[in-house]
Amino acid sequence: MSSRGSLIVISAPSGSGKSTLVRGLFEKLLETPGLVFSVSHTTRKPRAGEVHGKDYYFVSEKEFRELLEADRFLEYAEVYGNWYGTSRLEVQSHLEAGRDVLLDIDVQGAMSVKGAMPEAILIFVLPPSFEVLHERLLNRGLDAPEVIEKRLRIAREEVGFYCKYDYIIINQDIEQSLFELKSIISAARCMVSRRREQAEAILKTFIGKENE
Ligand code: 5GP
């Protein structure tokens, strides 16, 4: 049997370029086989182009509450007025099959995951500065001014959590950030806990070779 996969959590303030980074990682999936994206449940309405079951499982507040009461979430949180939750079953089955699972979740969710699964690897994506973040939110033209104000206010709170994470990616250059993200995933795969079975099998080849 293969060893358990790693749980990799990525968080960032809105506008840090995290979504572009995660998309980039999966577009280059051939270079990172064995990595899956955990599709969350959300009560948020789908945006143009978003696909149910691929980007999110879009559910009603009632459905979300029912899943919550049935203890189906590994973690959940309210973010920008909508509810989001990670499926416990989906994550566990991938990990047990030896696949690495990437969770794109907010800081509240990341802290819950770390509490429940201390072996999870937490990555925080920081923008190069507050000004750059502000500019990116303005330039993407997605949000009304009051929404941008709210995202910036939440970002000021979120950045303080970076020290609770294991790794920081400062997202100045997307290619460099992607390289760093892939390197963190590669490093997780080289951990003793992941390679113990392979190492033990290699060690067995050393037995009885004292005279060679
Ligand atoms: P968006 O609605 O823009 O896709 O995501 C808004 C925020 O919710 C992002 O910070 C994203 O990381 C976070 N998020 C997405 N899914 C989950 C989840 O399952 N749990 C938690 N805690 N946050 C989530």
Short mmCIF file of C-alpha atoms and ligand atoms in Angstrom, two decimals, residues 10 12 18 40-41 44 47 50 56 75-77 79-80 84-86 104-106 108-110 151, ligand 1:
data_model
loop_
_atom_site.label_atom_id
_atom_site.label_comp_id
_atom_site.label_asym_id
_atom_site.label_seq_id
_atom_site.Cartn_x
_atom_site.Cartn_y
_atom_site.Cartn_z
CA ILE A 10 -3.07 27.51 1.00
CA ALA A 12 -4.13 34.42 1.18
CA LYS A 18 -3.72 32.81 -4.95
CA SER A 40 -15.48 22.88 -1.13
CA HIS A 41 -19.16 23.36 -0.46
CA ARG A 44 -22.19 31.59 -2.38
CA ARG A 47 -19.86 33.35 -10.67
CA GLU A 50 -17.90 28.46 -12.42
CA TYR A 56 -17.40 24.35 -5.69
CA GLU A 75 -13.61 22.56 8.75
CA TYR A 76 -16.04 25.33 7.85
CA ALA A 77 -16.19 29.09 8.11
CA VAL A 79 -16.18 34.26 4.66
CA TYR A 80 -17.46 37.57 3.22
CA TYR A 84 -17.75 27.48 3.06
CA GLY A 85 -16.88 23.93 4.16
CA THR A 86 -14.39 21.19 3.32
CA ASP A 104 -7.71 26.63 -0.81
CA ILE A 105 -9.32 27.97 2.36
CA ASP A 106 -9.33 31.10 4.51
CA GLN A 108 -10.09 30.55 10.05
CA GLY A 109 -10.38 27.24 8.16
CA ALA A 110 -6.61 26.80 8.06
CA ARG A 151 -11.71 42.95 1.44
P1 5GP B 1 -14.30 32.78 -3.27
O1 5GP B 1 -15.74 32.87 -2.92
O2 5GP B 1 -13.74 34.08 -3.77
O3 5GP B 1 -14.02 31.61 -4.19
O4 5GP B 1 -13.51 32.44 -1.92
C1 5GP B 1 -13.58 33.32 -0.84
C2 5GP B 1 -12.67 32.80 0.27
O5 5GP B 1 -13.20 31.60 0.81
C3 5GP B 1 -11.25 32.47 -0.18
O6 5GP B 1 -10.36 33.01 0.78
C4 5GP B 1 -11.19 30.97 -0.14
O7 5GP B 1 -9.89 30.50 0.17
C5 5GP B 1 -12.15 30.68 1.00
N1 5GP B 1 -12.67 29.31 0.94
C6 5GP B 1 -13.02 28.57 -0.14
N2 5GP B 1 -13.43 27.34 0.22
C7 5GP B 1 -13.34 27.29 1.57
C8 5GP B 1 -13.60 26.26 2.55
O8 5GP B 1 -14.02 25.14 2.26
N3 5GP B 1 -13.36 26.59 3.84
C9 5GP B 1 -12.91 27.81 4.23
N4 5GP B 1 -12.69 28.02 5.52
N5 5GP B 1 -12.65 28.79 3.35
C10 5GP B 1 -12.87 28.54 2.04
#
